[in-house]
Short mmCIF file of C-alpha atoms in Angstrom, two decimals:
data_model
loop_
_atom_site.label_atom_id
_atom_site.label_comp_id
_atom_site.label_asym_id
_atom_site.label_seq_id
_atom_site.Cartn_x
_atom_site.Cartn_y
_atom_site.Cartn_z
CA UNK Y 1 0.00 0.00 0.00
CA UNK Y 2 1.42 3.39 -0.39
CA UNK Y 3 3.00 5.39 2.16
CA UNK Y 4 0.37 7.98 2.52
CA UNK Y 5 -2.82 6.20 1.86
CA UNK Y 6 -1.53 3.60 4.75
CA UNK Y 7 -1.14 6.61 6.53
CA UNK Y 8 -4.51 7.84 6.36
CA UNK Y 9 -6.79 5.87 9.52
CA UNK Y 10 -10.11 5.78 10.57
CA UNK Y 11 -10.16 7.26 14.31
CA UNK Y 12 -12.66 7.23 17.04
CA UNK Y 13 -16.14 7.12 15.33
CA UNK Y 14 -18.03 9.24 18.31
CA UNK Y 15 -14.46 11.73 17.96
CA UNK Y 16 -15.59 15.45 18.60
CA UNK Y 17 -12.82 16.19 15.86
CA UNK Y 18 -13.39 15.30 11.87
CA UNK Y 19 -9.79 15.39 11.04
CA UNK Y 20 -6.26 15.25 12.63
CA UNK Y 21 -3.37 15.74 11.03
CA UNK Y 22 -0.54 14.12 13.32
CA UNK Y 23 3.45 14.80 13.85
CA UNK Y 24 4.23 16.80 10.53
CA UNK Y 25 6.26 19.93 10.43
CA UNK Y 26 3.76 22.53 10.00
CA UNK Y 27 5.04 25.75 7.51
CA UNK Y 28 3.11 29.02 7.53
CA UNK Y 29 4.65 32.75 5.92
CA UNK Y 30 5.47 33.34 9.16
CA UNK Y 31 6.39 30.24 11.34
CA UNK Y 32 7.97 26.68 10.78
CA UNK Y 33 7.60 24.04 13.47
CA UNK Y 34 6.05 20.62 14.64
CA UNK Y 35 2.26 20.73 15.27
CA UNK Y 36 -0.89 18.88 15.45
CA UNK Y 37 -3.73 20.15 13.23
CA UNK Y 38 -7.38 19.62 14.84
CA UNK Y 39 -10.43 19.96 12.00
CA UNK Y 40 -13.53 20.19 13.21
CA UNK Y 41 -16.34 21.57 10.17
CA UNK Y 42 -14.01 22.33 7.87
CA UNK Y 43 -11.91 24.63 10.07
CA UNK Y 44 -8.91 24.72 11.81
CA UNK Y 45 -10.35 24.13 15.82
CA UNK Y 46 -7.06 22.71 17.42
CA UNK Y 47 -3.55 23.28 17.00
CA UNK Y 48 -0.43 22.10 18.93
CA UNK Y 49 0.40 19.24 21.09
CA UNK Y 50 -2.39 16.53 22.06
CA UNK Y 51 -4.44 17.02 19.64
CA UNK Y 52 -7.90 14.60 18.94
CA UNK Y 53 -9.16 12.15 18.54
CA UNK Y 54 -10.27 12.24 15.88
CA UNK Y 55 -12.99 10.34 13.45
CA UNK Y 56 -10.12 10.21 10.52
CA UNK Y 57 -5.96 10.84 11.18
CA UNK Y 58 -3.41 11.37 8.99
CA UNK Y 59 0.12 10.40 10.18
CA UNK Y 60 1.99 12.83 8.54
CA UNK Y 61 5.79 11.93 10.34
CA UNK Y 62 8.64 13.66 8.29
CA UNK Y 63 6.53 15.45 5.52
CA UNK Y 64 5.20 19.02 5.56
CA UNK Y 65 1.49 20.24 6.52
CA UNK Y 66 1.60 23.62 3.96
CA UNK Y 67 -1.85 25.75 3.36
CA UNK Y 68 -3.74 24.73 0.35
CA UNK Y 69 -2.40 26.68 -2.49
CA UNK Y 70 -4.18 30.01 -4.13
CA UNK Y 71 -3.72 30.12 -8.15
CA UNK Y 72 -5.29 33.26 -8.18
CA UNK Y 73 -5.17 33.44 -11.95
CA UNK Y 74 -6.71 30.34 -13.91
CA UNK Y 75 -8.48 30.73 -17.13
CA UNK Y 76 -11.62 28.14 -17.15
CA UNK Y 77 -14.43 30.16 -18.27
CA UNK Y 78 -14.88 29.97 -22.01
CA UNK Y 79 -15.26 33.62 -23.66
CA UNK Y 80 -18.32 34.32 -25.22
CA UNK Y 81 -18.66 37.35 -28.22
CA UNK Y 82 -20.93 37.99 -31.12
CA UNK Y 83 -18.88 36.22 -33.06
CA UNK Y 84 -17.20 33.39 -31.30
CA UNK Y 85 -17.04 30.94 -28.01
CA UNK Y 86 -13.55 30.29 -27.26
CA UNK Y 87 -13.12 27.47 -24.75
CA UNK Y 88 -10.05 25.98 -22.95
CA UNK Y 89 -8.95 22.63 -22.91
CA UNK Y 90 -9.96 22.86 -19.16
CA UNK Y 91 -13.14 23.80 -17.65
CA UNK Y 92 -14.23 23.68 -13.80
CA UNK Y 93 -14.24 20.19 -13.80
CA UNK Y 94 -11.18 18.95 -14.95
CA UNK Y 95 -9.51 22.09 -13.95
CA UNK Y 96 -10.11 21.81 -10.34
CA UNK Y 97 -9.06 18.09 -10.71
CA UNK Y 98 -6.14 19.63 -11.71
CA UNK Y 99 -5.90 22.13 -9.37
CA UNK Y 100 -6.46 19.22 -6.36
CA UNK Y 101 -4.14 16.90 -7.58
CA UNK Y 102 -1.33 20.00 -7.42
CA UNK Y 103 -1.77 20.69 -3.75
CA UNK Y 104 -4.31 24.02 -5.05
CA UNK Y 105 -7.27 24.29 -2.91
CA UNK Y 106 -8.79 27.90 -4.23
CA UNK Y 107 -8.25 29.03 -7.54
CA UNK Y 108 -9.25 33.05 -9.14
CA UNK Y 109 -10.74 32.58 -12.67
CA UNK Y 110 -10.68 35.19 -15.28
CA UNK Y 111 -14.66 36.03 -15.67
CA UNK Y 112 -15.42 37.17 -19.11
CA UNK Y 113 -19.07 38.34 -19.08
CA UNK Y 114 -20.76 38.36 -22.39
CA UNK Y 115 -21.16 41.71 -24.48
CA UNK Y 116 -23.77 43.61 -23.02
CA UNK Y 117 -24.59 41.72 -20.12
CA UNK Y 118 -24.64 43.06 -16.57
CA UNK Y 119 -21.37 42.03 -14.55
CA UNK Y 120 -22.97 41.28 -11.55
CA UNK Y 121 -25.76 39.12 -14.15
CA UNK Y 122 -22.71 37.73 -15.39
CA UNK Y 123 -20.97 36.73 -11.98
CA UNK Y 124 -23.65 35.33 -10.82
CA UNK Y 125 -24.77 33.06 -14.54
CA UNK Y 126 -20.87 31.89 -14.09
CA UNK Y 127 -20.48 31.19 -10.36
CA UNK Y 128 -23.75 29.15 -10.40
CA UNK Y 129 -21.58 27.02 -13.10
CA UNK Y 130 -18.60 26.79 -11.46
CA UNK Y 131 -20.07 25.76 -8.11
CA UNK Y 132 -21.74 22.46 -9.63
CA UNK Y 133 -18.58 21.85 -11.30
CA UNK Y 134 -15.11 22.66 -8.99
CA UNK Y 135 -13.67 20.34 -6.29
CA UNK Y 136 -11.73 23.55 -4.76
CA UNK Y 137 -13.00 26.62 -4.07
CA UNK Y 138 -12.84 29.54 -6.37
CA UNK Y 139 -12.73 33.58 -7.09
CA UNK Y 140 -14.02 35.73 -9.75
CA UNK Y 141 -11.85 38.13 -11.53
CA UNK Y 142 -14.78 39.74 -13.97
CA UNK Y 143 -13.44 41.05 -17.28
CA UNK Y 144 -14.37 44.91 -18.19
CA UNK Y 145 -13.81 45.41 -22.18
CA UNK Y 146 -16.32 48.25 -21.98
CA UNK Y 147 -15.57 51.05 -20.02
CA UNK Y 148 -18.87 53.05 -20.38
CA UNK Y 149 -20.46 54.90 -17.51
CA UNK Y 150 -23.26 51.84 -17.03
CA UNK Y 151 -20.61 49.68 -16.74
CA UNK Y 152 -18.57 51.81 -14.53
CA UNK Y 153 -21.50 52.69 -12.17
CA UNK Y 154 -21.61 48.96 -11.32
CA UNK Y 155 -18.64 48.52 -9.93
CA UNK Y 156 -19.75 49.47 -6.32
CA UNK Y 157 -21.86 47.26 -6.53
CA UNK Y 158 -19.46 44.60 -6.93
CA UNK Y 159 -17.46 45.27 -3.98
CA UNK Y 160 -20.65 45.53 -1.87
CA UNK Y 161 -21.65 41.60 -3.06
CA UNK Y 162 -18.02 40.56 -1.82
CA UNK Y 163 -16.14 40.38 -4.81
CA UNK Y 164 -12.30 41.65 -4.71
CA UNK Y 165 -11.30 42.60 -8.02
CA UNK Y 166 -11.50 43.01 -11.80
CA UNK Y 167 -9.58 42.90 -14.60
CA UNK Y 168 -8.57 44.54 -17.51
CA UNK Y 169 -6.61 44.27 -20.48
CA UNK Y 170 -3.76 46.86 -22.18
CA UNK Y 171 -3.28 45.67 -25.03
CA UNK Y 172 -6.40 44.25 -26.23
CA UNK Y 173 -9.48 46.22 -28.13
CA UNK Y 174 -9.72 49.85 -28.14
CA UNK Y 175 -7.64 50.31 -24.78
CA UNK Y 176 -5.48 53.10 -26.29
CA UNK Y 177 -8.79 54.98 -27.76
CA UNK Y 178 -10.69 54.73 -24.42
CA UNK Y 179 -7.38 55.27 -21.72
CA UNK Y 180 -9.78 58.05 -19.81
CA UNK Y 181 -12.52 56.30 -19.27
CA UNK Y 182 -9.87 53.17 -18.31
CA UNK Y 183 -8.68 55.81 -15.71
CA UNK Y 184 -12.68 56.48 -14.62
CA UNK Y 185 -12.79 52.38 -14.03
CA UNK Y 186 -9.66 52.60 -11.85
CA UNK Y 187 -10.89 55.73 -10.01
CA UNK Y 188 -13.84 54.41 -9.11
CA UNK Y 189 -12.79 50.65 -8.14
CA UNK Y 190 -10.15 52.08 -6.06
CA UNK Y 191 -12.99 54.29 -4.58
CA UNK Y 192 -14.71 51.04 -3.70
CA UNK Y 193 -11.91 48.97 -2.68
CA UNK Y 194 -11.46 46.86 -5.66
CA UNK Y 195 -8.00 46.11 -6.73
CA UNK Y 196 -7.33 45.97 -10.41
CA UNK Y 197 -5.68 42.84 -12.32
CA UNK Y 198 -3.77 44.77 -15.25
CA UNK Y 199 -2.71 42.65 -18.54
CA UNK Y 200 0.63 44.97 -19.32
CA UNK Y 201 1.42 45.06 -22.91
CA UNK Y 202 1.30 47.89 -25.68
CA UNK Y 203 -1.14 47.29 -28.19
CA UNK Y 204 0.62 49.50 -30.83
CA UNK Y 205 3.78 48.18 -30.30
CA UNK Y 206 2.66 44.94 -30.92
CA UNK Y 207 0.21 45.96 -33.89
CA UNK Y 208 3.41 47.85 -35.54
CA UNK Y 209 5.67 44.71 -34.97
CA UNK Y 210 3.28 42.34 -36.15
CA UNK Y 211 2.49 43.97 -39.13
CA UNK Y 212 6.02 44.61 -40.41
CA UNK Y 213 6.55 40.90 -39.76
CA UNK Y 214 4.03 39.67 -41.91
CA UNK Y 215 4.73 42.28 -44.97
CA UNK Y 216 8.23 40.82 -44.66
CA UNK Y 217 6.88 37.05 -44.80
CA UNK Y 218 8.22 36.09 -41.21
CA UNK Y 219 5.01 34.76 -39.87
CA UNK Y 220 5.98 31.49 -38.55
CA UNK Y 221 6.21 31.63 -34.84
CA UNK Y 222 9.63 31.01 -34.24
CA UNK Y 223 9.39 34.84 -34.64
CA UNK Y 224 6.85 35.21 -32.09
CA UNK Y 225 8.80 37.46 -29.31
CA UNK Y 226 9.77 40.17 -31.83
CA UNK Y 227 6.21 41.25 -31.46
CA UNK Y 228 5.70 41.77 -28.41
CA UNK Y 229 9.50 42.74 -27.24
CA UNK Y 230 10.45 43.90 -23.32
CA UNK Y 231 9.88 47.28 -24.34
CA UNK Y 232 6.08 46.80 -25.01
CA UNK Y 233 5.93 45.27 -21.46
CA UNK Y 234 8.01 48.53 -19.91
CA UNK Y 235 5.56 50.77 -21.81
CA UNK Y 236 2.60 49.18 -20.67
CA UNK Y 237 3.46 49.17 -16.54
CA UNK Y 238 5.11 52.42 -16.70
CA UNK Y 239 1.60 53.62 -18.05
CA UNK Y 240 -0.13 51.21 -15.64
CA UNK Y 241 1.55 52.43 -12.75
CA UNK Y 242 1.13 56.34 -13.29
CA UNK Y 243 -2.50 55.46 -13.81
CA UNK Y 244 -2.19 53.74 -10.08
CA UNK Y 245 -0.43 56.63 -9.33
CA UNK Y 246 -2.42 59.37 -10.52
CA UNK Y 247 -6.08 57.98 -9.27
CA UNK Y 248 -4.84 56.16 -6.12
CA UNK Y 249 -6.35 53.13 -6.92
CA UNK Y 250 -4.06 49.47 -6.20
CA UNK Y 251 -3.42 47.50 -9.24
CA UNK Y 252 -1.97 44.08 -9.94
CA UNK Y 253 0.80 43.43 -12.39
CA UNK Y 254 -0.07 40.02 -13.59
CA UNK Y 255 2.53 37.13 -15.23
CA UNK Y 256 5.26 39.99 -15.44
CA UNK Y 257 8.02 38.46 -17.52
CA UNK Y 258 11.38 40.90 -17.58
CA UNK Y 259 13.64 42.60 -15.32
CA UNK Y 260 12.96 46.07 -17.22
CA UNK Y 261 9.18 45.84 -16.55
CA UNK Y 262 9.61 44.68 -12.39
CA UNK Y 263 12.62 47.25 -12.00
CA UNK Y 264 9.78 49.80 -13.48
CA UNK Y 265 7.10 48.30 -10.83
CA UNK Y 266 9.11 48.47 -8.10
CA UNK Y 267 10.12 52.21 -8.93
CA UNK Y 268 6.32 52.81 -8.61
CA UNK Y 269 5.67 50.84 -5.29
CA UNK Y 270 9.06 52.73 -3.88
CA UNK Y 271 7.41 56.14 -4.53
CA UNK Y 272 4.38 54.46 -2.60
CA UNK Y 273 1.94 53.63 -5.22
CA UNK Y 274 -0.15 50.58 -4.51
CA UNK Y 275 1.74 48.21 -7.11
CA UNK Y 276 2.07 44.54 -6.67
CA UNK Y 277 3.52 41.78 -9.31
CA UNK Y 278 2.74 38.56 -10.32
CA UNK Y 279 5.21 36.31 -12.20
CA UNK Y 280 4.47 32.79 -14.00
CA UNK Y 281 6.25 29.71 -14.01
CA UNK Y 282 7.24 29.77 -17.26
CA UNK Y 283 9.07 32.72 -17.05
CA UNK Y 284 11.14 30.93 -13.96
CA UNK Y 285 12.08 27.71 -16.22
CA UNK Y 286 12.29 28.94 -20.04
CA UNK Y 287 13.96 30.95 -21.60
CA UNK Y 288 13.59 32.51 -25.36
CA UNK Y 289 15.80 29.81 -26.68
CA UNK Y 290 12.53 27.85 -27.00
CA UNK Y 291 11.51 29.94 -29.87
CA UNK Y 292 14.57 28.26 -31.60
CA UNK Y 293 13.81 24.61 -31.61
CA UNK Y 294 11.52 22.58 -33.39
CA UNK Y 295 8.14 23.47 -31.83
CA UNK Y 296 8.40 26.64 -30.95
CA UNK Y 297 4.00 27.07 -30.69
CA UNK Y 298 4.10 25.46 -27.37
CA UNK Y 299 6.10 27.58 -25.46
CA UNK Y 300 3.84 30.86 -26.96
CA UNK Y 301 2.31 33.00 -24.32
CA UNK Y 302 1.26 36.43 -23.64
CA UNK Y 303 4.10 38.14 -23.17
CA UNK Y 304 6.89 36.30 -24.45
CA UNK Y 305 9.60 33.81 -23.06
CA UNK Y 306 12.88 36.20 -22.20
CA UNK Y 307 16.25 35.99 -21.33
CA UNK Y 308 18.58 34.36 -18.93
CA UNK Y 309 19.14 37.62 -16.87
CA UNK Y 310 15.34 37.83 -16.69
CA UNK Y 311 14.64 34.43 -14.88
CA UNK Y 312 17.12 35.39 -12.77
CA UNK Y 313 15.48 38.92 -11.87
CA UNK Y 314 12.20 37.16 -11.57
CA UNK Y 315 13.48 35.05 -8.82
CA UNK Y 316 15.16 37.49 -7.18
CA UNK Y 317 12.09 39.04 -7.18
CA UNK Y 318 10.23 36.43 -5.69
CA UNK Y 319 13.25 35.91 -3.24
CA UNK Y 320 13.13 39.98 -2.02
CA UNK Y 321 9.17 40.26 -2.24
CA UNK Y 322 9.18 43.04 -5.01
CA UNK Y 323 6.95 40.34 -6.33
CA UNK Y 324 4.04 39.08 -4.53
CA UNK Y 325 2.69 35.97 -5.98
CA UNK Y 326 3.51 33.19 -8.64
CA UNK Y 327 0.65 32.02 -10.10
CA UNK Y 328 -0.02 30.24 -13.56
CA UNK Y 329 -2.52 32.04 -15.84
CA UNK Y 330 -3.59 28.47 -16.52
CA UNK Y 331 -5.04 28.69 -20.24
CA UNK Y 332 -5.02 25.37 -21.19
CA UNK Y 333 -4.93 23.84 -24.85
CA UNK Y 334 -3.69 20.42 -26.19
CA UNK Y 335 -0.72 19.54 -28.17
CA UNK Y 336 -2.84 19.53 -31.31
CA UNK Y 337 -4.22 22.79 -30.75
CA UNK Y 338 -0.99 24.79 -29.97
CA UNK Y 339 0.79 22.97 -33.04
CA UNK Y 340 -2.37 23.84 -35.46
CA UNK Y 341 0.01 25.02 -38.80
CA UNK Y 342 -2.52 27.61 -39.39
CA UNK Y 343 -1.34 29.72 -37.15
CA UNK Y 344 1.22 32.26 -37.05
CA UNK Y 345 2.71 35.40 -35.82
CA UNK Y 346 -0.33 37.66 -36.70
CA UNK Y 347 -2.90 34.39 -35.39
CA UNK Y 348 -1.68 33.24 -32.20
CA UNK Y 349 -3.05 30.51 -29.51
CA UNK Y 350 -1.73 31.62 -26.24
CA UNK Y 351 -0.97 29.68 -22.90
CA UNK Y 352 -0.69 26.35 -21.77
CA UNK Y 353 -1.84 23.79 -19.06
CA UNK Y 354 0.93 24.85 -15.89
CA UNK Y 355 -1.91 24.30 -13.01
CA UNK Y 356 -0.75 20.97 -11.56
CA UNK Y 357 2.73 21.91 -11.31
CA UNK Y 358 3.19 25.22 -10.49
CA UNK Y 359 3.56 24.06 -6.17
CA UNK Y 360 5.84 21.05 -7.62
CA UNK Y 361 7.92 23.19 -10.03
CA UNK Y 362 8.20 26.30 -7.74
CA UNK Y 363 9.34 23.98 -4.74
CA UNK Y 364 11.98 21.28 -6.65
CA UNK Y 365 13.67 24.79 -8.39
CA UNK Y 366 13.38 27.30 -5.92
CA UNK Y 367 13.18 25.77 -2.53
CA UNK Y 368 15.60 22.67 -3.10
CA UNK Y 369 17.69 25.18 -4.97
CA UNK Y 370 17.91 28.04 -2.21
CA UNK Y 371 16.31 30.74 -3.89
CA UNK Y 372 13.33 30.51 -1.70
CA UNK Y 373 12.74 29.46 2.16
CA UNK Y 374 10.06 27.05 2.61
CA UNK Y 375 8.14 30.63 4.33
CA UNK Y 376 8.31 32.24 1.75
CA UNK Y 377 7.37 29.77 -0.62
CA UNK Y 378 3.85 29.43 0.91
CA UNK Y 379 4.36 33.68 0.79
CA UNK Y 380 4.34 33.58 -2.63
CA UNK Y 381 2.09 30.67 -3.29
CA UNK Y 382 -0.54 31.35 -0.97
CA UNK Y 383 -0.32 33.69 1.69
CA UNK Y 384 0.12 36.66 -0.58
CA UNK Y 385 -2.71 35.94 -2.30
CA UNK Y 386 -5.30 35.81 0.19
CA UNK Y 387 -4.24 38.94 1.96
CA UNK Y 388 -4.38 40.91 -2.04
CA UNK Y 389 -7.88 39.33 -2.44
CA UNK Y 390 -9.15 40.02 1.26
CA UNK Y 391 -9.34 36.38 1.68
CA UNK Y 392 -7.28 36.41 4.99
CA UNK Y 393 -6.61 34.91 7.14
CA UNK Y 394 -9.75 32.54 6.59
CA UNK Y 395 -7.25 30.84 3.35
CA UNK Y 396 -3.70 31.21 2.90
CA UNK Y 397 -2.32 30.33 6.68
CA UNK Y 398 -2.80 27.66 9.17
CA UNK Y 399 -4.48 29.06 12.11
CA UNK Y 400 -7.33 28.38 14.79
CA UNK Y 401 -9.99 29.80 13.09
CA UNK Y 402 -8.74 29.35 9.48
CA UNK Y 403 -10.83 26.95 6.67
CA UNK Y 404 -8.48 23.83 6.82
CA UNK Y 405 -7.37 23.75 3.69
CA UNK Y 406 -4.01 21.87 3.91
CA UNK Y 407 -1.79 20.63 1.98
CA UNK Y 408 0.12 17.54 3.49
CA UNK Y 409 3.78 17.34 1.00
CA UNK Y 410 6.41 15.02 0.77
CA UNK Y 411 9.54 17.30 0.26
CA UNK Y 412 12.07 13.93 -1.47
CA UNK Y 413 9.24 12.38 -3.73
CA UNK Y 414 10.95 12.63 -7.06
CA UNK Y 415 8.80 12.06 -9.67
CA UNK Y 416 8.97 12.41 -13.53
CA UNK Y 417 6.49 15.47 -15.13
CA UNK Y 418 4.43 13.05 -17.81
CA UNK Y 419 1.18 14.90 -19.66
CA UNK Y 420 -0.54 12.29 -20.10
CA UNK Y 421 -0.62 11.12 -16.46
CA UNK Y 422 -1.90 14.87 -15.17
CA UNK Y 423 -5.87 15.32 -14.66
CA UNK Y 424 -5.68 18.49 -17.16
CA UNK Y 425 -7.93 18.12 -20.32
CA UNK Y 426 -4.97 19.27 -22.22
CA UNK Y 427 -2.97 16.24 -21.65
CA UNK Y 428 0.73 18.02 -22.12
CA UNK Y 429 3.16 19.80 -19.94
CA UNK Y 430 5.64 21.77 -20.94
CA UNK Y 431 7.89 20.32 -18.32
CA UNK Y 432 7.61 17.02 -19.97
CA UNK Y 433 10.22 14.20 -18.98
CA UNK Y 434 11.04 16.71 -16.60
CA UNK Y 435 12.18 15.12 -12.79
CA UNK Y 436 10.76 17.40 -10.06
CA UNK Y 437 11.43 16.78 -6.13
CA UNK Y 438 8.48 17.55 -3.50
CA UNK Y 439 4.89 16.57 -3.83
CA UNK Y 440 1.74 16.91 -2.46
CA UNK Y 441 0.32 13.67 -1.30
CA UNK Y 442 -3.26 15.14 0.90
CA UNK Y 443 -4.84 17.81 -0.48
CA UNK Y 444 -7.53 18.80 2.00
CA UNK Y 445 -10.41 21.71 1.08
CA UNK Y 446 -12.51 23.09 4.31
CA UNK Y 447 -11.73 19.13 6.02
CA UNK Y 448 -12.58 17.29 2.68
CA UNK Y 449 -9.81 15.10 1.46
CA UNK Y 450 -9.54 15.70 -1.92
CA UNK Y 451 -6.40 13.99 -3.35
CA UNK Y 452 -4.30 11.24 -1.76
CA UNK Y 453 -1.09 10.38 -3.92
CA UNK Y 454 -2.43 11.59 -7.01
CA UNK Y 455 -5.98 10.53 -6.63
CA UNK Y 456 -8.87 12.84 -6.80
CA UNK Y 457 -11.64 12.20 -5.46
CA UNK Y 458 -15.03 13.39 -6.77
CA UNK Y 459 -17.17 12.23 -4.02
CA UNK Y 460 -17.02 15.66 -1.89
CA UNK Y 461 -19.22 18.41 -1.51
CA UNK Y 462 -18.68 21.43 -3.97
CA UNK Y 463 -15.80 24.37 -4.10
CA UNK Y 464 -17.18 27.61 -3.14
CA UNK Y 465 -17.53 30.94 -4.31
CA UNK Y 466 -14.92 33.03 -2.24
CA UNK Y 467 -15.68 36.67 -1.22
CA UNK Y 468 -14.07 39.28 0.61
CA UNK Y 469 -13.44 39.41 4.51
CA UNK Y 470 -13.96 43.06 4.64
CA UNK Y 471 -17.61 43.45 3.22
#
């Protein structure tokens, strides 16, 4: 039998505790020790020595009890226009499979509302979904393409029904032709409390780039990051953060890729504007070199792969806090679909499946490496999140009080990355044949076991919609 499902007992039936996670070496952002974990309806009730009974025990002797993991930037929900339905390899279902099996217990999902419809209409059309579909819990992130005064005048409303955030794009539609009423959205979210997930990229850089490309006849995608070069990023946040900086209102950076762009952040958030920065793992284990071997559609994501001296800003980054988070941007599409030879330079299919890895990848590279401490680790993975989205300290810590949502991880399981072995719909990792040390082997959400050694279960009550503490 394997270690941890032998590990896993049934305790005292008439127990007052549900759960009790025994002898492991308990890791928060801000403490590291032994500790007994008492569950008692779905929270945290007990923690220390003598701990239980309990009606189920883990033994959890020589591993690590870690909070569940935040992703607070997934892409499940398909987007909707007039003239298309886009959909991921990866919906709710399989994507919190995916996000379970990885040690993830809550997850933020872009929201993309369809045209015309009410974002609060919208919200609540997609959380119903998502709630009879996700094993973890979840956020909203609601898209806003349309900047008009109805759709601005609803954004007090959105903090008032608990939600944290929104997001909007740079680079996409007619951002450039519309910046002043982008600066009324951030006005009045920051007014209401709402902090602002900003996609940083120049549209006309990337227009101009594209287009000379193509009239040259380099449209094959091994040409992919000279259209959307550092400088586009560095124009975009500069903007971004005078915006911040100008209406008051916090904002957050996400999957910043170069040292230019973060040393331009981190200029901002040193003259005290409410800046904070999100990096991906791809950005931590690739490098542009990708885009010059033999398949170079997989690696292509919005912004580009970048240099050597960029991974190594990112993690020191991640290392010094001038990032916050690392987080995926899960946006999940199979092998077939990202090596379609219609595409090119000027028709691109961004992202890729990263969800179940990004706790495994972060830990076996950064932690057994020495770039990160185990505290800040969960920091960066967890801990940072909640606090941003107001979801602390009810998720992202271990504390009486706290929804158990633990994580118990073997720190030496080495194991072998393999696609077709992961829950994701896409079937493919871009870490492929790839060995990676540290695992999760429990994933519990709110006292419901979810995963044990790699297999989910889909026998537990729902994941929940997640809304702000300070409503």
């Amino acid at each position: 039998m394997d270690r941890a499902v032998s590990r896993l007992t049934e305790g005292v039936a008439t127990a007052d505790l549900d759960l009790v996670i025994r002898g492991g070496r308990v890791i928060t952002a801000a403490s590291d020790g032994p500790a007994d974990i008492g569950v008692r309806d779905g929270r945290v009730v007990q923690l220390g020595e003598r701990v239980g009974p309990a009606r189920c025990e883990i033994d959890a002797t020589g591993l690590l009890v870690l909070p569940g993991g935040i992703d607070a930037h997934v892409h499940f929900t398909p987007v909707e226009t007039a003239e298309r339905r886009l959909a991921w390899a990866d919906d709710y279902a399989s994507g919190s499979r995916a996000a379970a099996a990885g040690g993830i217990t809550t997850v933020g999902d872009i929201a993309f509302t369809r045209p015309g419809e009410h974002l609060l209409t919208g919200l609540d059309r997609i959380g119903r979904a998502a709630a009879e579909q996700s094993l973890v819990d979840f956020l909203l992130h609601p898209v806003l393409l349309d900047p008009s005064p109805e759709r601005i005048a609803e954004l007090p409303a959105l903090a008032a029904a608990g939600y944290p955030s929104l997001k909007i794009f740079m680079h996409m539609g007619d951002f450039d032709s519309r910046a002043r009423d982008y600066l009324s959205v951030l006005t009045t979210a920051g007014r209401a409390g709402l902090l602002t997930l900003v996609h940083c990229e120049d549209g006309c850089i990337i227009g101009h780039l594209t287009d000379q490309l193509v009239q040259a006849g380099h449209t094959d995608l091994s040409y992919f990051p000279a259209t959307r070069p550092v400088a586009s990023e560095v124009a975009a946040v500069e903007r971004a953060v005078a915006f911040a900086e100008v209406t008051g209102a916090p904002i957050y950076l996400v999957h910043l890729s170069s040292e230019r762009a973060l040393r331009a952040a981190t200029h901002g958030r040193e003259r005290g504007v409410p800046v904070h920065v999100e990096t991906r793992p791809i950005y931590l284990l690739f490098t542009d070199e990708r885009f010059s071997g033999d398949e170079p559609a997989l690696y292509v994501g919005n912004p580009p792969l970048r240099t050597d001296a960029d991974v190594d800003a990112l993690w020191r980054g991640l290392e010094q806090g001038t990032i916050s988070t690392c987080c995926t941007d899960h946006a999940p599409w199979t092998r077939e679909a990202k090596l379609d030879p219609t595409l090119s330079v000027a028709r691109t299919r961004p992202g890729m499946a990263d969800l179940e890895t990004l706790l495994c990848s972060l830990y076996s590279e950064g932690v057994r490496t020495g770039r990160l401490s185990l505290s800040r680790f969960v920091e960066v993975t967890s801990t940072a999140a909640a606090k941003l989205f107001k979801l602390f300290p009810r998720k992202g810590t271990i504390a009486v009080g706290s929804d158990a949502d633990l994580v118990v991880w073997d720190p030496e399981r080495r194991w072998t990355v393999r696609g077709a072995q992961l829950q994701t719909r896409a079937r493919m990792s871009l870490l492929e044949g790839r060995e990676l040390v540290g695992r999760p082997v429990v994933t519990i959400r709110r006292g419901e076991i979810l995963m044990t050694d790699g297999v989910v279960r889909t026998d537990v009550g729902p994941g929940r919609l997640q809304t702000r503490l300070d409503r």
